[in-house]
CSV table of C-alpha atoms in Angstrom, one decimal:
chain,number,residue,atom,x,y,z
Y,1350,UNK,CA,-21.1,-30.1,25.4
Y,1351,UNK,CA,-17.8,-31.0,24.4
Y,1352,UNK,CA,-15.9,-30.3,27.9
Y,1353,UNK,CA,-19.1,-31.8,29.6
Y,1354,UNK,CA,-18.5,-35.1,28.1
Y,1355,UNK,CA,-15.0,-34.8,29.0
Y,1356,UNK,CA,-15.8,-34.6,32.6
Y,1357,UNK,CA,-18.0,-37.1,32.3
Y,1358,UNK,CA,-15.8,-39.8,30.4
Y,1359,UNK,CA,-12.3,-38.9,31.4
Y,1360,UNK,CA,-11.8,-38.4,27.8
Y,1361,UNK,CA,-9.3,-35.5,26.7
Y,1362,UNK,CA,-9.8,-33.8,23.7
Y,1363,UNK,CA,-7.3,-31.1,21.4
Y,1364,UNK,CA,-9.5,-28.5,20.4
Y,1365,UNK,CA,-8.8,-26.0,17.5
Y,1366,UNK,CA,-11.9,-23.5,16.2
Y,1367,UNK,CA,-11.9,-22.2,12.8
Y,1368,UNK,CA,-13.9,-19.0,12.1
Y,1369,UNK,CA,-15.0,-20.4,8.5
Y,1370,UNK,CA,-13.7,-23.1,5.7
Y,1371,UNK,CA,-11.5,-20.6,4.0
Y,1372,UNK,CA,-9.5,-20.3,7.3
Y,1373,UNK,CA,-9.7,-24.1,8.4
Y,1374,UNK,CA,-8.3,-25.2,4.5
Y,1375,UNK,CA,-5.6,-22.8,5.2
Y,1376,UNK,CA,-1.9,-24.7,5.7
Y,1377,UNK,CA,-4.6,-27.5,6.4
Y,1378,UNK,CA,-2.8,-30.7,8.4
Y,1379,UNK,CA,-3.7,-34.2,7.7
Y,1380,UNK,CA,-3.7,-34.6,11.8
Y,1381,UNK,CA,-7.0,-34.1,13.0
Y,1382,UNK,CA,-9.2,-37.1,14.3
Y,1383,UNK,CA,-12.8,-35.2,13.9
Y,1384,UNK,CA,-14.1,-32.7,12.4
Y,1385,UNK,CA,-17.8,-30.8,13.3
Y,1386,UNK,CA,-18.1,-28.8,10.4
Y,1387,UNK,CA,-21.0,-26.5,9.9
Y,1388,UNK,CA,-22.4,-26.5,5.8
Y,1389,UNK,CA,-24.0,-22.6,5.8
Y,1390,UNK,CA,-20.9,-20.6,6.1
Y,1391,UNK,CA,-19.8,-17.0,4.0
Y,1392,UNK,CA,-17.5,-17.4,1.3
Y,1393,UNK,CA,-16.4,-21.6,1.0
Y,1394,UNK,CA,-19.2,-23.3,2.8
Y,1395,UNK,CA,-19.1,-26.7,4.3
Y,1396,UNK,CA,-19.7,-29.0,2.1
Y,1397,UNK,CA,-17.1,-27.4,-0.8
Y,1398,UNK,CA,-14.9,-27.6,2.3
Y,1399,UNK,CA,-15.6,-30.8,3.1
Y,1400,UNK,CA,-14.7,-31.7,-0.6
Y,1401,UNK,CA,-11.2,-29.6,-0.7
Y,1402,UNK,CA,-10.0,-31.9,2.7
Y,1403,UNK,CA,-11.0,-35.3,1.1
Y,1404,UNK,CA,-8.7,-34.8,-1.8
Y,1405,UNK,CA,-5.8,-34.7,0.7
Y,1406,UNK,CA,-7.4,-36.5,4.1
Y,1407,UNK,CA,-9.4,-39.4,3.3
Y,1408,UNK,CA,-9.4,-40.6,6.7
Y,1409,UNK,CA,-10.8,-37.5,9.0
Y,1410,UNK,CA,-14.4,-37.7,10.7
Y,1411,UNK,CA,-16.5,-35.5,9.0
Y,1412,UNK,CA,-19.9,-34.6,11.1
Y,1413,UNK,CA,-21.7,-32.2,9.6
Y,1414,UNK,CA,-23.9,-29.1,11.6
Y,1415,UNK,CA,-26.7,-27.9,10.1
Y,1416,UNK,CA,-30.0,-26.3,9.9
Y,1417,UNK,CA,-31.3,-28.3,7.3
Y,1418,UNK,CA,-30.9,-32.0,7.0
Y,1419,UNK,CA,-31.4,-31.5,2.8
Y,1420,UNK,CA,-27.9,-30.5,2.8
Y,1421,UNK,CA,-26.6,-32.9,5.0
Y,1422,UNK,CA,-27.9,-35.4,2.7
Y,1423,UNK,CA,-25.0,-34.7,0.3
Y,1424,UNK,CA,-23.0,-35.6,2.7
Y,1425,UNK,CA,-22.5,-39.2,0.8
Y,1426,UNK,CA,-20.5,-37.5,-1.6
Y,1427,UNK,CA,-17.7,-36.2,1.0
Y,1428,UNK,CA,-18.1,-39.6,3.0
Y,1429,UNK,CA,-19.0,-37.4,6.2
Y,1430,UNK,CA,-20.4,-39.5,8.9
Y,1431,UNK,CA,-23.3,-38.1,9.6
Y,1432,UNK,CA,-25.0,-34.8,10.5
Y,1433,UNK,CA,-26.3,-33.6,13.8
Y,1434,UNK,CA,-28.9,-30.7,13.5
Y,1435,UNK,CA,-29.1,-27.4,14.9
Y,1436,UNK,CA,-30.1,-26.5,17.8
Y,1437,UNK,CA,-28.2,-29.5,18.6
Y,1438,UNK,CA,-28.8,-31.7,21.9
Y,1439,UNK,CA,-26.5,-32.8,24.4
Y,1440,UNK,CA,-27.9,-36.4,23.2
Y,1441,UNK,CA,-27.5,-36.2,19.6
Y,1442,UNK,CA,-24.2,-34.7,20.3
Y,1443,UNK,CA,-23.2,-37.4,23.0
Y,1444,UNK,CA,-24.1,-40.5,20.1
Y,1445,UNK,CA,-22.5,-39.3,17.3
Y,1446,UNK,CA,-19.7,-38.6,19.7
Y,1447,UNK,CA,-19.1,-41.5,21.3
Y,1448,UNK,CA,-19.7,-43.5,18.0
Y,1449,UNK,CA,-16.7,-41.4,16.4
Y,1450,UNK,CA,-14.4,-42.3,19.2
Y,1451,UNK,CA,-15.5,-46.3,19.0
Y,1452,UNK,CA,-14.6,-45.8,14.9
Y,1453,UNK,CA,-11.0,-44.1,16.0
Y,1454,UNK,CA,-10.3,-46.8,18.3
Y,1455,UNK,CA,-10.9,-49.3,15.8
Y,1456,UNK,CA,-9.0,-47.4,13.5
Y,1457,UNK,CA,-5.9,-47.5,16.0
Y,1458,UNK,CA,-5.3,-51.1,15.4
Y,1459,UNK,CA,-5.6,-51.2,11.9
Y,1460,UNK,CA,-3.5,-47.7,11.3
Y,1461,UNK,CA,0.0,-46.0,11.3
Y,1462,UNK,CA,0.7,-42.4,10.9
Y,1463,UNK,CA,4.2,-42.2,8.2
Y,1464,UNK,CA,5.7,-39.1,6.7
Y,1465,UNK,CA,7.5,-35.9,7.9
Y,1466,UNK,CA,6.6,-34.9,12.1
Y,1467,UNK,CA,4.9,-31.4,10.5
Y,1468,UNK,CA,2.9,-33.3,8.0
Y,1469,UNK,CA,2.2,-36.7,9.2
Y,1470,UNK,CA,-0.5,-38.7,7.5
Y,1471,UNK,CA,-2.4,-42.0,8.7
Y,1472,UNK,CA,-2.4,-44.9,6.5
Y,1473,UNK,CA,-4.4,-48.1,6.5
Y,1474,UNK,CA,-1.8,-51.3,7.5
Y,1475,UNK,CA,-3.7,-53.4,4.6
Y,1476,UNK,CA,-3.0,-50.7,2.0
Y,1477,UNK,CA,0.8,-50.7,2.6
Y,1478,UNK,CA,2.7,-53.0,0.5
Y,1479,UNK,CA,6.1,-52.7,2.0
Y,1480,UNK,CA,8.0,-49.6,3.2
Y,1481,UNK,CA,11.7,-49.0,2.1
Y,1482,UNK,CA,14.3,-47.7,3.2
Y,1483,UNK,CA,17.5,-46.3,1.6
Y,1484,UNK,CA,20.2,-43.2,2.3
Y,1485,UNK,CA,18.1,-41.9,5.5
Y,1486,UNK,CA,15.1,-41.5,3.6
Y,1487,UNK,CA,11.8,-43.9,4.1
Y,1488,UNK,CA,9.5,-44.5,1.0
Y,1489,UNK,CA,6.0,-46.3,1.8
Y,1490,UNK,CA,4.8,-47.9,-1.1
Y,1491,UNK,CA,1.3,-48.5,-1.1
Y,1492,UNK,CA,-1.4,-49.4,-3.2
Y,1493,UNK,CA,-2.5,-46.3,-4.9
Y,1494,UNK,CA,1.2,-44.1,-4.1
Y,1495,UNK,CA,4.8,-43.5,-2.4
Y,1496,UNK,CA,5.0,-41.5,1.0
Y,1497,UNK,CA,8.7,-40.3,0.7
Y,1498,UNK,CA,10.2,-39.0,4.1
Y,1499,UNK,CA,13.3,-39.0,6.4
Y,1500,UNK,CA,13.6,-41.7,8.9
Y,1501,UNK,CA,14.7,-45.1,9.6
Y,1502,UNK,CA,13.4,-48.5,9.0
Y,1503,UNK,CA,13.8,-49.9,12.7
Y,1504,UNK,CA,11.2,-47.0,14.1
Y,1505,UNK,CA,9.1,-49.0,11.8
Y,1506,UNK,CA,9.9,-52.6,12.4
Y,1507,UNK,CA,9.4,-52.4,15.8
Y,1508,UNK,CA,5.6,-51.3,15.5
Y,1509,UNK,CA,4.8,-53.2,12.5
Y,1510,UNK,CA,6.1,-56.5,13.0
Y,1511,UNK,CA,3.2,-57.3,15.5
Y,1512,UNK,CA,1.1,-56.8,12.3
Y,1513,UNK,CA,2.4,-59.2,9.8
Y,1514,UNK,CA,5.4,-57.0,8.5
Y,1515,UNK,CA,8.1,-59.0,8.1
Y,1516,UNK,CA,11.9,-57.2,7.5
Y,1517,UNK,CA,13.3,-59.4,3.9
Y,1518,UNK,CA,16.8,-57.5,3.9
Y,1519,UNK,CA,18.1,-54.1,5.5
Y,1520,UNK,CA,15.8,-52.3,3.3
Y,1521,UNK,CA,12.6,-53.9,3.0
Y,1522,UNK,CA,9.7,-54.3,5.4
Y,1523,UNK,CA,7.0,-56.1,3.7
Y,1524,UNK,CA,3.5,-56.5,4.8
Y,1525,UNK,CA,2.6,-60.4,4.5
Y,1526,UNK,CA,-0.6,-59.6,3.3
Y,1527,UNK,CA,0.6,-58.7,-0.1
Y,1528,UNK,CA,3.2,-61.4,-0.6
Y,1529,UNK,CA,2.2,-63.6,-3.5
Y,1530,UNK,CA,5.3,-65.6,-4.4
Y,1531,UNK,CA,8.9,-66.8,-2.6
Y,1532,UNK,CA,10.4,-66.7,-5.9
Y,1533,UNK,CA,14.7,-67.8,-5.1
Y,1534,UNK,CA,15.6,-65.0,-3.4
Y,1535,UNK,CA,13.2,-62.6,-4.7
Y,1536,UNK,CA,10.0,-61.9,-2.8
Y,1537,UNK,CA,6.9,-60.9,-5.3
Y,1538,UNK,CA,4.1,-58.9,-3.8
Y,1539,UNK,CA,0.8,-57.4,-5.3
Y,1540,UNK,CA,1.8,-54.7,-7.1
Y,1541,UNK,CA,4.5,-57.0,-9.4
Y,1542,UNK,CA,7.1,-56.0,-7.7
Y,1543,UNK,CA,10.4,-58.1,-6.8
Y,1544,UNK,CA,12.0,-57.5,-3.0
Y,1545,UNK,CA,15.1,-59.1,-2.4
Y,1546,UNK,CA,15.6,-61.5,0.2
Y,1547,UNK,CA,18.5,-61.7,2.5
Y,1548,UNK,CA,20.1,-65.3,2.9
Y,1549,UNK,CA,20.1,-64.6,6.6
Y,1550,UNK,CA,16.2,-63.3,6.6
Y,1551,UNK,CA,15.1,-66.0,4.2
Y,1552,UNK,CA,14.2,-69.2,6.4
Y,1553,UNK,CA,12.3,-66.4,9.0
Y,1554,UNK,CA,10.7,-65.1,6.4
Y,1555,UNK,CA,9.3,-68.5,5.2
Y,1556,UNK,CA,8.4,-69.2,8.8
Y,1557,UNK,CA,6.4,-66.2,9.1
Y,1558,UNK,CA,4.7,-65.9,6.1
Y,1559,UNK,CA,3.5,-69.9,7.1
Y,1560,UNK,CA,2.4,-68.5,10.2
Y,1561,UNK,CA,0.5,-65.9,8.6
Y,1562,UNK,CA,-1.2,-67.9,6.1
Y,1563,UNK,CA,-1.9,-70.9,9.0
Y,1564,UNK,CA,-3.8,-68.1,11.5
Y,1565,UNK,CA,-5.8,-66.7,8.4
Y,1566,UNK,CA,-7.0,-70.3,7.8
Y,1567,UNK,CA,-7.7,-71.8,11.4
């Protein structure tokens, strides 16, 4: 059904099969998109697997396949999308499908992947407070934690600045959404926290965090 609907939208898909949840939890990578995950399986079954990947992936597609929809009711607890059951139709398959790909898509504009290349992880824009960046090694600061990785700052600037971040010195990319205060040359953002300003970034700063605030009011 999978490689049918690919035909049939031009849509390309990276497929990996897992024989249970034991195996699939294995060296598991915060990378995948969706996930059809079946909930009667030997040994860890779906829905404890579906639990072990939301405490380290809180954005993946879960879509439960099942038998019986009683246990796909629990589903709630695991935030999984939905469930299709078994035997499953090239309809029910196609809807939840295409209504996964329209979520992702939104998703696109409103999300970055940050850490290491072999453990990337995507992050909400609107939960990142400002990402910094000192001796070769990047630390996003968020609202809830601190992604620490190598890289550099200007990878960063020149994909975020089209979404409100705004660069306050050589180390600082803040996200104009949490700015609460131009205090001298200190910027104050949500979490309390004090950025320093750059003389030479301070008037563009100001101009774009007037900006901001004018298209979130018009």
């Amino acid at each position: 059904m999978l490689r049918d609907y690919e035909r049939k939208s031009g849509t390309t898909f990276i497929v990996r099969e897992f024989g249970d949840g034991a195996e699939l939890l294995e060296n598991y990578q915060t990378d995948f998109d969706l996930i059809l995950l079946d909930i009667q399986m030997g040994g860890v079954d779906g829905m404890r697997t579906a639990a072990a990947i939301r405490k380290v992936d809180s954005s993946v597609i879960i879509i439960f396949v099942t038998k019986t929809a009683q246990y796909a009711t629990h589903g709630y607890a695991v935030q999984a999308q939905n469930y299709i059951l078994k035997p499953v139709t090239p309809f029910a398959f196609e809807s939840e499908l295409e209504r996964s790909l329209g979520q992702l898509q939104r998703r696109e504009k409103a999300s970055i992947l940050v850490g290491s290349r072999l453990a990337p992880r995507r992050v909400d824009l609107a939960e990142i407070v400002f990402i910094e960046s000192q001796k070769h090694k990047i630390t996003v600061n968020t609202l809830t934690e601190q992604i620490v990785f190598t890289g550099t700052l200007k990878e960063y600037e020149d994909v975020l600045t089209a979404h409100n971040f705004y660069r306050s010195n050589s180390g600082y990319l803040i996200n104009l959404q949490h700015v609460t205060a131009i205090e001298g040359d200190d910027c104050v953002v949500s979490t309390d926290e004090r950025l320093k300003i750059s003389r030479s970034r301070k008037k563009g700063l100001l101009e774009a965090l007037t900006n901001y605030i004018g298209g979130r009011l018009r």
